[in-house]
CSV table of C-alpha atoms (C1' of nucleotides) in Angstrom, one decimal:
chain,number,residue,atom,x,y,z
A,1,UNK,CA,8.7,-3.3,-186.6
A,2,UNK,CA,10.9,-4.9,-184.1
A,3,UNK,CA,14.0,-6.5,-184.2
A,4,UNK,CA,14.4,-9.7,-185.8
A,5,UNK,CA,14.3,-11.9,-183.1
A,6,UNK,CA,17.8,-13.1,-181.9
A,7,UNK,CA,17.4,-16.7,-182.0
A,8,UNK,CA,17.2,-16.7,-186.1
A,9,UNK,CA,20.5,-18.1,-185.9
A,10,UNK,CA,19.9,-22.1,-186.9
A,11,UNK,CA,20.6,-25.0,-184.8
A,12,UNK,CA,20.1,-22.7,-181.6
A,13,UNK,CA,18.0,-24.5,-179.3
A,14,UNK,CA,14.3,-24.0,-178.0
A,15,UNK,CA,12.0,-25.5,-175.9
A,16,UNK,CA,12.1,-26.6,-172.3
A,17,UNK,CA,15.6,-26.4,-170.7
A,18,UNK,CA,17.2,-29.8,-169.9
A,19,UNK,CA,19.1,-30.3,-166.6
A,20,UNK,CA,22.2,-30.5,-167.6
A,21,UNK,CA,21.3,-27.1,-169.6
A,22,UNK,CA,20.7,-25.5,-166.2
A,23,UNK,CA,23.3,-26.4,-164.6
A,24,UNK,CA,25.4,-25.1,-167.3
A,25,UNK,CA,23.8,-22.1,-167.1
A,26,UNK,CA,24.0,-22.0,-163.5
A,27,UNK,CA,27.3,-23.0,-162.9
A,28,UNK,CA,28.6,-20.7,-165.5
A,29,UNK,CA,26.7,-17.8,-163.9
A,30,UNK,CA,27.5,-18.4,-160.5
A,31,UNK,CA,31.4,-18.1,-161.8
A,32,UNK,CA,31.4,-15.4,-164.0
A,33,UNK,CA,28.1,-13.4,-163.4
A,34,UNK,CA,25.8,-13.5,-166.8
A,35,UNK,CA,27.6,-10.4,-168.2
A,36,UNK,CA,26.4,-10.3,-171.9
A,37,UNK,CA,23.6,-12.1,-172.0
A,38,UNK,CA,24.3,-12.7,-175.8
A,39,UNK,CA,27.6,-13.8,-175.6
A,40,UNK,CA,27.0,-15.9,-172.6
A,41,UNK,CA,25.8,-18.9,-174.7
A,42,UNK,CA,28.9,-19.4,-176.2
A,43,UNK,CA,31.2,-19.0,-173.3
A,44,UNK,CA,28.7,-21.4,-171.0
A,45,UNK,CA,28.5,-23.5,-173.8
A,46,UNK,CA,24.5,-23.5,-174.4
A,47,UNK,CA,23.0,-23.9,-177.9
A,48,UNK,CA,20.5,-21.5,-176.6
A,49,UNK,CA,19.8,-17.6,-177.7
A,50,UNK,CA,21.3,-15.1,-175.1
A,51,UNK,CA,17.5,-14.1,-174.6
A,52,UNK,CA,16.3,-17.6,-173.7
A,53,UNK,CA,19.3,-18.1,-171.2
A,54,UNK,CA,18.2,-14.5,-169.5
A,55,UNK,CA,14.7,-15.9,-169.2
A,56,UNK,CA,15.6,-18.9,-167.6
A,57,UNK,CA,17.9,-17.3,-165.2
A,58,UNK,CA,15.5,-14.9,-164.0
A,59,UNK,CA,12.4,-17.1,-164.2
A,60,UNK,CA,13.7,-20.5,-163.1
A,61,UNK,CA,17.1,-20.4,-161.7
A,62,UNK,CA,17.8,-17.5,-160.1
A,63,UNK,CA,18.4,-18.4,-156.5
A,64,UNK,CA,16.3,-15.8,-154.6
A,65,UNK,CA,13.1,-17.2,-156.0
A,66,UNK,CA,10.4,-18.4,-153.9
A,67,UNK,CA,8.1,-21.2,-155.8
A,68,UNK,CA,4.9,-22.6,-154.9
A,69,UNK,CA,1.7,-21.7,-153.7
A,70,UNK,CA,1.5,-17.7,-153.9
A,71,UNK,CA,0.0,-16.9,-150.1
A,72,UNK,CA,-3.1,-14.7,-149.3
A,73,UNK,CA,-0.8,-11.9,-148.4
A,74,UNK,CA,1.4,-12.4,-151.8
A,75,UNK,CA,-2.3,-12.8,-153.4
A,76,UNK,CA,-3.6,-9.8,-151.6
A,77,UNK,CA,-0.9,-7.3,-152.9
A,78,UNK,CA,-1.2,-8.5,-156.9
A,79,UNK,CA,-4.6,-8.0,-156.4
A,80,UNK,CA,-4.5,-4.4,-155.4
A,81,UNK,CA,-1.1,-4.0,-157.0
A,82,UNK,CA,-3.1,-4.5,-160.1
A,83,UNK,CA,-5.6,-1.8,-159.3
A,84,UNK,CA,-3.7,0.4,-159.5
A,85,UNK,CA,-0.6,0.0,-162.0
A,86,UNK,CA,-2.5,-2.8,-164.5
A,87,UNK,CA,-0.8,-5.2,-166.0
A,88,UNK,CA,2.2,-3.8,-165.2
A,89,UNK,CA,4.0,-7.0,-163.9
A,90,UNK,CA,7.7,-6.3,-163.4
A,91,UNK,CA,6.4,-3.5,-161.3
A,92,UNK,CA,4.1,-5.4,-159.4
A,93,UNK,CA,7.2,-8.4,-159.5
A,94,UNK,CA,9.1,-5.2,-157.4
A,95,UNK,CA,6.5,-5.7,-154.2
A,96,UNK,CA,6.8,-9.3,-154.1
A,97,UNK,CA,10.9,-9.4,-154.1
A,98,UNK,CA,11.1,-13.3,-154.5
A,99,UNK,CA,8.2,-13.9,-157.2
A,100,UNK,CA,9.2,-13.4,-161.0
A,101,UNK,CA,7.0,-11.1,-163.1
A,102,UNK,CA,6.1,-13.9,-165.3
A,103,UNK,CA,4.8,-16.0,-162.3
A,104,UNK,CA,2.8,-13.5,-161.2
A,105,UNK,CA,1.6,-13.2,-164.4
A,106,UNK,CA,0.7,-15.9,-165.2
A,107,UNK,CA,-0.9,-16.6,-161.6
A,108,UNK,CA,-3.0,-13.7,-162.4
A,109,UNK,CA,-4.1,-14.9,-165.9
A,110,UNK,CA,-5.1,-18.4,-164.4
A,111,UNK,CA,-6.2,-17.6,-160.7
A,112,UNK,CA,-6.6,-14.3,-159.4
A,113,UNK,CA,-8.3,-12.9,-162.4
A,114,UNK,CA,-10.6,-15.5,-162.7
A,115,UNK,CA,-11.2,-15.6,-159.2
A,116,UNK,CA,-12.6,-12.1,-159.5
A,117,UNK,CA,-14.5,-12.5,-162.6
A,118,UNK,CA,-16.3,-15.2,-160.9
A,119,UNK,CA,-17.0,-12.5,-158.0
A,120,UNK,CA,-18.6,-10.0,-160.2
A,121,UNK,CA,-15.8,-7.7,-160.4
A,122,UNK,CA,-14.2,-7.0,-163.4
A,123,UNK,CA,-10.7,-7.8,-163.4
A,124,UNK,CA,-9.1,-4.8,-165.4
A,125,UNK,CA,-11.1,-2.1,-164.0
A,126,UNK,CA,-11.6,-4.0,-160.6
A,127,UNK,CA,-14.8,-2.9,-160.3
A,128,UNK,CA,-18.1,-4.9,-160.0
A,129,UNK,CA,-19.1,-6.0,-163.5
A,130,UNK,CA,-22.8,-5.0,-163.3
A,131,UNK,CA,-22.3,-1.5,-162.0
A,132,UNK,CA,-25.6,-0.6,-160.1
A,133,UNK,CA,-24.1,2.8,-160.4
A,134,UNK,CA,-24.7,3.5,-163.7
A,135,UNK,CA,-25.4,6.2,-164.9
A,136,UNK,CA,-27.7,7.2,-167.8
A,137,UNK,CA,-24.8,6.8,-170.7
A,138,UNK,CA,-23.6,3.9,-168.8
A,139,UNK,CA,-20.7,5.3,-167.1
A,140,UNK,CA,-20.2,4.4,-163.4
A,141,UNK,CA,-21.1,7.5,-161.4
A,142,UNK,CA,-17.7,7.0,-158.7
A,143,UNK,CA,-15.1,5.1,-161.6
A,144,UNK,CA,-14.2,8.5,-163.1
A,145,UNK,CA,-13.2,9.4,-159.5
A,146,UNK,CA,-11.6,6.9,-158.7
A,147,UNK,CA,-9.8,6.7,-161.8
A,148,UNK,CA,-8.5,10.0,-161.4
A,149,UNK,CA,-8.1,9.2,-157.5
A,150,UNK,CA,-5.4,6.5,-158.6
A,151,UNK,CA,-4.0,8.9,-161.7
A,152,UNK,CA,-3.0,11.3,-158.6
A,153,UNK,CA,-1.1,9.0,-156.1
A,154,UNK,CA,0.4,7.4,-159.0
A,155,UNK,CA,1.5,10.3,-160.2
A,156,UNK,CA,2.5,11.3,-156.8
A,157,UNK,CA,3.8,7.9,-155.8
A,158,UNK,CA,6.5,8.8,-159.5
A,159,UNK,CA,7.8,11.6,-157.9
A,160,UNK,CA,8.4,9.9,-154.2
A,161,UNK,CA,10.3,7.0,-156.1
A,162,UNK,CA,12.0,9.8,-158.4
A,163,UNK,CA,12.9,11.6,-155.2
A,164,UNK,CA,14.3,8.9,-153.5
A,165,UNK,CA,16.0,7.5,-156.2
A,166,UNK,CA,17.9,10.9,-156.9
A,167,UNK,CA,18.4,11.4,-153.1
A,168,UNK,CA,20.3,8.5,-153.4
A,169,UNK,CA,22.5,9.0,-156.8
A,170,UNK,CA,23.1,12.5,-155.1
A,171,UNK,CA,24.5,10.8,-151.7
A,172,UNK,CA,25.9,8.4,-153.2
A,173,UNK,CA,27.5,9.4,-156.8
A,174,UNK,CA,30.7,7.8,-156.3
A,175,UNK,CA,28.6,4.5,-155.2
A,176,UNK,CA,29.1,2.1,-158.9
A,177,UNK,CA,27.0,-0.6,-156.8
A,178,UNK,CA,23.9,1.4,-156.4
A,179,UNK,CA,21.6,-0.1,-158.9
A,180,UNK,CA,19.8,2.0,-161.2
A,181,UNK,CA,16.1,2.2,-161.5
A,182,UNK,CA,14.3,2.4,-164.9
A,183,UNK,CA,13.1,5.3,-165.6
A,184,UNK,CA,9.7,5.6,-165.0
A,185,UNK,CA,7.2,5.5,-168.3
A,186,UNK,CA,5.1,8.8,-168.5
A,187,UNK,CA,1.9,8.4,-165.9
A,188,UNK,CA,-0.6,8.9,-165.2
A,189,UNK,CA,-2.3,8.4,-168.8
A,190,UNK,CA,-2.5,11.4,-170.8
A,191,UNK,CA,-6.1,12.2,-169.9
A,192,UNK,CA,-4.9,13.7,-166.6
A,193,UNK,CA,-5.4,16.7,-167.4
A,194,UNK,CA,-2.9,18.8,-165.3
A,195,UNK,CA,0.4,18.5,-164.4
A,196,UNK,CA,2.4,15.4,-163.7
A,197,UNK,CA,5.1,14.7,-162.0
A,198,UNK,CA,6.7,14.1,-165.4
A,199,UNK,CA,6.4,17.4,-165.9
A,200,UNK,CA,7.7,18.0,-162.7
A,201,UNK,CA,11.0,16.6,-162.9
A,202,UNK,CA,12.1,17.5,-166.4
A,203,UNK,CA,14.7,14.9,-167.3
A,204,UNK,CA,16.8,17.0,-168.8
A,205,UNK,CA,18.1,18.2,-165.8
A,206,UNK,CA,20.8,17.4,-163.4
A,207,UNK,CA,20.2,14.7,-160.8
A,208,UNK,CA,20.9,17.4,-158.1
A,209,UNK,CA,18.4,19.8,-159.7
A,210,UNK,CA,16.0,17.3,-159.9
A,211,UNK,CA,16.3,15.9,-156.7
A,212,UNK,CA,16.1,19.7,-155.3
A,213,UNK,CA,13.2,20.0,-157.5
A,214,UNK,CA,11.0,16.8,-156.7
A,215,UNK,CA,11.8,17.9,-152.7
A,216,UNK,CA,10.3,21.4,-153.5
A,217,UNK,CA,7.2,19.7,-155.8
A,218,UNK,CA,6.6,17.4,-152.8
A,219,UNK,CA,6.9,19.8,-150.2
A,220,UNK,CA,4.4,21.7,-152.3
A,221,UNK,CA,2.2,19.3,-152.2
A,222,UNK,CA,2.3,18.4,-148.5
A,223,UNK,CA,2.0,21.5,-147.7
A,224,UNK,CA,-1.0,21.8,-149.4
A,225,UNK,CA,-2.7,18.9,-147.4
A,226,UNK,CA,-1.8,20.3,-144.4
A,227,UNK,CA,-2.4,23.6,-144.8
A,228,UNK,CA,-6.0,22.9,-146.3
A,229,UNK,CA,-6.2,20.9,-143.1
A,230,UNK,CA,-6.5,23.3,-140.7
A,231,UNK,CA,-9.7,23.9,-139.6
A,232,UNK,CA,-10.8,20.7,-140.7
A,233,UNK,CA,-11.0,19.1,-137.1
A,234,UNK,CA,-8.1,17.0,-137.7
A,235,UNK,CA,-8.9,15.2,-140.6
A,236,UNK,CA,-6.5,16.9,-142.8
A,237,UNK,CA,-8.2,17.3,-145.7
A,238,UNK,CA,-7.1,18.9,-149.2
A,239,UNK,CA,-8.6,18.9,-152.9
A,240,UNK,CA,-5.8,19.1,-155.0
A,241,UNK,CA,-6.1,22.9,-155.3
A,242,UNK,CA,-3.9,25.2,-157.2
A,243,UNK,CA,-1.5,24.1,-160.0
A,244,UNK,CA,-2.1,20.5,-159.2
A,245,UNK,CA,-5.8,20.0,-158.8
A,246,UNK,CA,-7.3,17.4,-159.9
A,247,UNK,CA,-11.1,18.1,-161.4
A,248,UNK,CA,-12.4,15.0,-159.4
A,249,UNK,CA,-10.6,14.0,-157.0
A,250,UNK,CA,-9.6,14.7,-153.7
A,251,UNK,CA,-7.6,12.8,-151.1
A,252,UNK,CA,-7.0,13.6,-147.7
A,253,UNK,CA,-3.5,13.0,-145.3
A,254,UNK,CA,-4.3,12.3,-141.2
A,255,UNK,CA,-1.2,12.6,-138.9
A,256,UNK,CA,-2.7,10.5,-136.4
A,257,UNK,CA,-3.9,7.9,-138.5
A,258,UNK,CA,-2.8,4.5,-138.7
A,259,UNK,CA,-2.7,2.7,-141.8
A,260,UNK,CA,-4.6,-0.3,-142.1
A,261,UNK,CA,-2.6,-2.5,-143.4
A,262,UNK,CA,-3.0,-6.2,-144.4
A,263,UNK,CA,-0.1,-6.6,-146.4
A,264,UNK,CA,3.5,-6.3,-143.0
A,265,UNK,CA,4.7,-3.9,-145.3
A,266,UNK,CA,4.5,-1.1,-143.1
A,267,UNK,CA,4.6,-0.8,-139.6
A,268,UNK,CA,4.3,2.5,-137.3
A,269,UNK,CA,4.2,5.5,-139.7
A,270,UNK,CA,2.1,8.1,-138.5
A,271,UNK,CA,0.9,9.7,-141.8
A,272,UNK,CA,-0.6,7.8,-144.2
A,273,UNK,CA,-2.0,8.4,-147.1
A,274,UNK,CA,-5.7,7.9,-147.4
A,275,UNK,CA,-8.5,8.1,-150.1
A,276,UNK,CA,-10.8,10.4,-148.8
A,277,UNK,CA,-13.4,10.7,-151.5
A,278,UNK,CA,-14.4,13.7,-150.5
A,279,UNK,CA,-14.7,15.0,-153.5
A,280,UNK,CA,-15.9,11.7,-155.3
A,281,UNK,CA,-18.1,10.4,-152.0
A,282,UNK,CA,-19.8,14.0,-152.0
A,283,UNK,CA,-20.8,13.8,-155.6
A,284,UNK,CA,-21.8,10.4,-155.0
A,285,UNK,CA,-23.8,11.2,-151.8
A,286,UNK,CA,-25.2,13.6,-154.2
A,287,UNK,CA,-26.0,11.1,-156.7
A,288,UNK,CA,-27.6,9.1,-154.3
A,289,UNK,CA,-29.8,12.1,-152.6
A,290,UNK,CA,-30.8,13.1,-156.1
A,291,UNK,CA,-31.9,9.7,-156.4
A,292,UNK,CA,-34.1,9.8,-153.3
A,293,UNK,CA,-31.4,8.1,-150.5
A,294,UNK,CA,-32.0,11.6,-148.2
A,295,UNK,CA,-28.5,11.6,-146.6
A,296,UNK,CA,-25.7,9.8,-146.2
A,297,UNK,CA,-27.0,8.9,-142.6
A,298,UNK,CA,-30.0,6.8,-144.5
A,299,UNK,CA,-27.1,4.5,-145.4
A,300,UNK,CA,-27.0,2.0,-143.2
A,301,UNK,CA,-25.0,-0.6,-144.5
A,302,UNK,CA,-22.4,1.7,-145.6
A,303,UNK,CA,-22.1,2.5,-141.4
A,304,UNK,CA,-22.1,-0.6,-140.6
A,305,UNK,CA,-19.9,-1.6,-143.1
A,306,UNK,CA,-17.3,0.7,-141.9
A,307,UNK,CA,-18.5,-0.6,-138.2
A,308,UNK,CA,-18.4,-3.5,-138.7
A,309,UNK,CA,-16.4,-4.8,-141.7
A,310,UNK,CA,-13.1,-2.7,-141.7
A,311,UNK,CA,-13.7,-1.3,-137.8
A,312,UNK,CA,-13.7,2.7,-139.1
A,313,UNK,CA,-14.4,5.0,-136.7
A,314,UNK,CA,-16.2,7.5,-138.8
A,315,UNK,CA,-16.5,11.3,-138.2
A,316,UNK,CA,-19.7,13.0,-139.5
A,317,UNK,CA,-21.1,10.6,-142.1
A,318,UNK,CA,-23.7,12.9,-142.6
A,319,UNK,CA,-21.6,16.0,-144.1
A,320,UNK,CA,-19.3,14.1,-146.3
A,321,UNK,CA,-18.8,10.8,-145.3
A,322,UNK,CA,-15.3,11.1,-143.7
A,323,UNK,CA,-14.1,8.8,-142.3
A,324,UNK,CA,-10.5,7.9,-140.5
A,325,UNK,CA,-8.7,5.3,-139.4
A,326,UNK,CA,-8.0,5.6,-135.3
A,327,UNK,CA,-6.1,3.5,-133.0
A,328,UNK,CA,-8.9,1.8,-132.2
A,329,UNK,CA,-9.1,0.7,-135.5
A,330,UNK,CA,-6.1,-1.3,-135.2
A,331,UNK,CA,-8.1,-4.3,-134.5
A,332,UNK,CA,-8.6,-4.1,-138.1
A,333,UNK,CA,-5.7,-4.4,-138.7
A,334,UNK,CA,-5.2,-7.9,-137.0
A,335,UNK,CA,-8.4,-8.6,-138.2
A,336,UNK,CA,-7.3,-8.0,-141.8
A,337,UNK,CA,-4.1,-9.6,-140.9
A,338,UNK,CA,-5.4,-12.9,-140.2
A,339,UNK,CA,-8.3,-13.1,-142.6
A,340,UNK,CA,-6.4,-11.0,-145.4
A,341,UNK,CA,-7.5,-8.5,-147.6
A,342,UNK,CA,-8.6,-10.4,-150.5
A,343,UNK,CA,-11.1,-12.7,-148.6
A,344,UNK,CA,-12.8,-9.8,-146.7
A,345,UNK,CA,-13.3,-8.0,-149.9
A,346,UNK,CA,-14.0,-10.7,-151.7
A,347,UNK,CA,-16.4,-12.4,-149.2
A,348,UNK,CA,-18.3,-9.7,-148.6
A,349,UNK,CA,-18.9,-9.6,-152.4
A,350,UNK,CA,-19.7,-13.1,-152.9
A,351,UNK,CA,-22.0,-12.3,-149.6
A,352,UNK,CA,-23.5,-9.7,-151.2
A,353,UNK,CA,-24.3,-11.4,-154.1
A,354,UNK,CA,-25.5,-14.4,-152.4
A,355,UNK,CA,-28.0,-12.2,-150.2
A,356,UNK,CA,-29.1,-10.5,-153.0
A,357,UNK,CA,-29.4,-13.3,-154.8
A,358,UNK,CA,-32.1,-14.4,-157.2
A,359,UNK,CA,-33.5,-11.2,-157.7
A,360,UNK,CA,-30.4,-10.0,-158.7
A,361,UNK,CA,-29.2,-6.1,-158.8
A,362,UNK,CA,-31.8,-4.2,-157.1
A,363,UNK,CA,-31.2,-1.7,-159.4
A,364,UNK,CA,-34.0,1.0,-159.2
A,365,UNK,CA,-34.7,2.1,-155.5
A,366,UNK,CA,-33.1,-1.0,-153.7
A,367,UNK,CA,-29.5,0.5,-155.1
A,368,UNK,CA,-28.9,2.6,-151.8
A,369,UNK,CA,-27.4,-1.0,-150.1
A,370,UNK,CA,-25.7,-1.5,-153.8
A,371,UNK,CA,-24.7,2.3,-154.2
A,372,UNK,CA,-23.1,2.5,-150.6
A,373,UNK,CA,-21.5,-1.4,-150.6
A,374,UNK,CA,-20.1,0.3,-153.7
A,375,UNK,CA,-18.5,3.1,-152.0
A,376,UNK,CA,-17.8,1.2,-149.6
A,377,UNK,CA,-15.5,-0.9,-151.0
A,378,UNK,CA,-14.0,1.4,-153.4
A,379,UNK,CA,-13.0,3.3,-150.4
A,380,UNK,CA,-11.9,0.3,-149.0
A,381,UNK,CA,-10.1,-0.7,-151.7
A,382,UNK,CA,-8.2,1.9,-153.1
A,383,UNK,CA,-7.5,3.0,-148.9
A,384,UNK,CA,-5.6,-0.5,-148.9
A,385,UNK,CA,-4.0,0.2,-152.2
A,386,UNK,CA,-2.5,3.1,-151.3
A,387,UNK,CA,-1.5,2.1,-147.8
A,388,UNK,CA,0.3,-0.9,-149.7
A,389,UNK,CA,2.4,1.6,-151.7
A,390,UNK,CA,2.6,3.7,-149.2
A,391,UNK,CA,4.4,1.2,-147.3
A,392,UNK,CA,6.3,-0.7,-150.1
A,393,UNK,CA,10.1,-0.3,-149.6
A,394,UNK,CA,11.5,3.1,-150.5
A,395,UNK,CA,13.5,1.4,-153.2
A,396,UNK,CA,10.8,0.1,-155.0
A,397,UNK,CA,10.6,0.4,-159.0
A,398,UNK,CA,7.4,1.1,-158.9
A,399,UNK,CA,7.4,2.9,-161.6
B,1,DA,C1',-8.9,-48.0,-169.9
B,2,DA,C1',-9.0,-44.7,-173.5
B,3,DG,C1',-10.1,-40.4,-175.3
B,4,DC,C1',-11.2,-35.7,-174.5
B,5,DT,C1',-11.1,-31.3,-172.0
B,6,DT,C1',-9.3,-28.1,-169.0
B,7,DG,C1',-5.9,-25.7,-166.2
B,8,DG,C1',-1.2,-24.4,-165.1
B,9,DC,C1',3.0,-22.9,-166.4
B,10,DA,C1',7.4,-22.5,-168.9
B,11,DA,C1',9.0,-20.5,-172.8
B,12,DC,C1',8.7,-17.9,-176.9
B,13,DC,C1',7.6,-13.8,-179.7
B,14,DG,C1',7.3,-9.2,-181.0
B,15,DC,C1',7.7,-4.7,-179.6
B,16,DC,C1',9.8,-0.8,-177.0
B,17,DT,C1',13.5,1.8,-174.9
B,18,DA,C1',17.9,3.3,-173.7
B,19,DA,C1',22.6,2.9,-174.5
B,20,DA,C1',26.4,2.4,-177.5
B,21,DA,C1',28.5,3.1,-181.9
C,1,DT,C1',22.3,13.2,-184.9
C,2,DT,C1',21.2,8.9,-186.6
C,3,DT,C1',21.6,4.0,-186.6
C,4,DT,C1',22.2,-0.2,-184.4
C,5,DT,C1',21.7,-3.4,-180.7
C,6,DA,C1',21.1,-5.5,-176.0
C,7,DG,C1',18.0,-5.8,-172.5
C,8,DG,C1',13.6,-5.7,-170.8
C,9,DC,C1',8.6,-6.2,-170.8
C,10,DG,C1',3.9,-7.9,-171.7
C,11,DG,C1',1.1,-10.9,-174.6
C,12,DT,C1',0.6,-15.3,-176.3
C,13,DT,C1',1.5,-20.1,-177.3
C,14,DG,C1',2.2,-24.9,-176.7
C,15,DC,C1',3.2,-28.7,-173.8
C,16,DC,C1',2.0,-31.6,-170.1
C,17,DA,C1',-0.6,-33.3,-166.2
C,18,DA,C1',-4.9,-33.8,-164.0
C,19,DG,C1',-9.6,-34.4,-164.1
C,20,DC,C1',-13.7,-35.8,-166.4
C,21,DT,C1',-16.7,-38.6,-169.4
DNA sequence: AAGCTTGGCAACCGCCTAAAA
DNA sequence: TTTTTAGGCGGTTGCCAAGCT
C-alpha cells in the first residue's frame, strides 16, 4: 500500500519532456540546485510532478552523463556486477559513475541479458541453462557453492564499505559536504546461515564504535586467512572457520598475487581476493571422481583452460585444484584487457557449444569436458567478479 | 509503398525506507 | 512512539524508429 502517487494533482504534465521543459529544468537547477524536488516545479515553472523533474534530471540531463554505445569494458562490469548483486541497478549505476541506473537497466533488459540467454547461460543465476552438473534432484552440484561463495564476499564486501564509510564520518565529522551513503539493505539473503556483517555492525551504535568494531570484525577475518595460510605453501588459504564459517565455501587471499583484472579498476594491489573453491572445487572433484573422472589431473581441458584461456599458473591440480594468479600471468591481464572479459567468457561458451554441437550436452560420461569447462568458468567468473569489487573505488555504494 | 513486427529507450508506477513532524 | 512524506529504487509500460514482409 504505497503512497498515492504524487502526480494525482490534475493538469500536471506527463509524457516525454519538451525542450523548452529541459531547459527550464536545467537552467533552474544549474541556479539554484534542485533542493525539493517537489517544490521545484513550481519555482522552475514546470507543469510537471517533482518526481518526474528528478527523473529527468538524473536520467537525461544531468551533466556528468555519458550516452551512447555502453563499451565492452562498461559491458563487462554489468555483467559480472550482476552476478553478484542482481538486479540491483543503482548499485551497479555506482561502478559505472557516468551511466544512470535506468540505462543500465534497461541496456541489460534489451542486450546483455539477451545476449546471454542466447549463450546458454541463464541470465539471473548466470549459470549455463542446461546444467550438465546436475544432480539427481536437479540441483547444480557447484551453484550452492558458489552461491554461498558470493553470499560471503558480499557480505564481506558490506562491512569494507561500512568500514570505510565510518572511517570517514569519524575523520571527517565536522565535514557537511561528505555525502552520505545509503545504508546498506540486509545481505546476504537470509539463508546464510551464520553471521553477517549486519550483525556485525549493529546500527544502533555510535559511528566510532562501529567503525572500531568493523576494523576488529575485519581484522578478524584477515587474520584468519592468513593465519590458516601458513603452511599452505603460499597460497594462503582459509575456510571460513570459527564464528564465520561458511558450510560451503571457502575462499582463499595470496599476497603475491596479482589480480587479473579486465575491468582498469585496479592497478598494483598486492592482495587480492580470490575464489579459491577449495571447498566447492574439492567437492566437485569429488563429484566428478565419484562419477568415474579419476582425478582432477584426468581433466584436461580444465588445465588447459587455465593454460591457455586465462594464463593460470596452477599449483597442484591434482590435490585441490588451486590455482593462483602469478606475475606471469599478467599477460592475461593485457590479454583480457584487449579482448575483454565478456567476449572470452562468452566465446569460449558459444565455442563450446558450437564444438559440442549437434549432439548436444554430453551429459552421461562425456560431462568431465562439461563438468570441468564448468568449473572452469565459474572460477573464472566469480575470480573476475571479485577482483572487480575488489578494485571498485573505496567510496562505492555498493551496498 | 503500406502494413506489421520488433527492439530500444524514456518515462511512469507502485512500493519501500528513512527522515521529519 | 506513531504518522506522514520526500526521495529513491526496480519493474513495467508505451511510444517511436528501424527492419521486415
Amino acid at each position: 500500500m504505497g503512497r498515492s502517487p504524487c502526480c494525482d494533482k490534475v493538469g500536471l504534465k506527463k509524457g516525454p519532456w519538451t525542450p523548452e521543459e529541459d531547459q527550464k529544468l536545467l537552467a533552474y537547477i544549474e541556479e539554484h540546485g534542485h533542493g525539493s524536488w517537489r517544490a521545484l516545479p513550481s519555482k522552475a515553472g514546470l507543469q510537471r510532478c517533482g518526481k518526474s523533474c528528478r527523473l529527468r534530471w538524473i536520467n537525461y540531463l544531468r551533466p556528468d552523463i555519458k550516452r551512447g554505445k555502453f563499451s565492452l569494458q562498461e559491458e563487462q562490469t554489468i555483467i559480472q556486477l550482476h552476478a553478484l548483486l542482481g538486479n540491483r541497478w543503482s548499485a551497479i549505476a555506482t561502478h559505472l559513475p557516468k551511466r544512470t541506473d535506468n540505462e543500465i537497466k534497461n541496456y541489460w533488459n534489451t542486450h546483455l541479458k539477451k545476449r546471454l540467454a542466447k549463450m546458454g547461460i541463464d541470465p539471473v543465476t548466470h549459470k549455463p541453462k542446461n546444467d550438465a552438473l546436475l544432480t539427481g534432484d536437479g540441483q547444480p552440484k557447484c551453484a550452492a557453492n558458489l552461491s554461498h561463495i558470493a553470499q560471503w564476499e558480499s557480505a564481506r564486501l558490506e562491512a569494507e564499505a561500512r568500514l570505510v564509510r565510518e572511517s570517514r564520518l569519524r575523520n571527517n565529522n565536522s565535514h557537511s559536504s561528505l555525502q552520505q551513503l545509503p545504508n546498506p539493505p540486509c545481505f546476504p539473503p537470509s539463508s546464510s546461515s551464520t553471521s553477517t556483517s549486519a550483525q556485525l555492525l549493529p546500527n544502533s551504535d555510535s559511528p566510532a564504535a562501529m567503525a572500531s568494531r568493523s576494523l576488529e570484525a575485519l581484522k578478524a577475518w584477515n587474520n584468519g586467512w592468513s593465519k590458516s595460510a601458513e603452511g599452505t605453501g603460499g597460497i594462503l588459504t582459509r575456510g571460513i572457520g570459527g564464528d564465520l564459517e561458511s558450510p560451503t565455501s571457502t575462499l582463499t587471499f595470496s599476497e603475491n598475487v596479482l589480480p587479473v583484472m579486465a575491468t582498469g579498476c585496479g592497478e598494483g594491489e598486492n592482495s587480492a581476493a580470490m575464489i579459491e573453491f577449495v571447498g566447492s572445487s574439492s567437492s566437485c572433484e569429488r563429484e566428478w571422481k565419484e562419477e568415474g573422472f579419476g582425478n582432477s589431473s584426468q581433466l584436461p581441458e580444465y588445465k588447459e583452460g587455465f593454460e591457455n584461456s586465462m594464463s593460470f599458473t596452477s599449483h597442484d591440480m591434482t590435490l585441490s585444484i588451486e590455482a593462483t594468479w602469478t606475475a606471469e600471468s599478467l599477460r592475461t591481464k593485457e590479454a583480457i584487457a584487449e579482448e575483454g572479459f565478456t567476449n572470452l567468457l562468452l566465446n569460449n561458451k558459444v565455442e563450446r557449444s558450437q564444438s559440442e554441437g549437434g549432439g548436444g550436452e554430453d551429459s552421461e560420461n562425456g560431462s568431465g569436458s562439461a563438468a570441468s569447462d564448468y568449473y572452469e568458468d565459474n572460477k573464472n567468473y566469480w575470480n573476475s567478479i571479485l577482483n572487480l569489487v575488489n578494485s571498485s573505488p573505496s567510496n562505492s555504494s555498493i551496498f
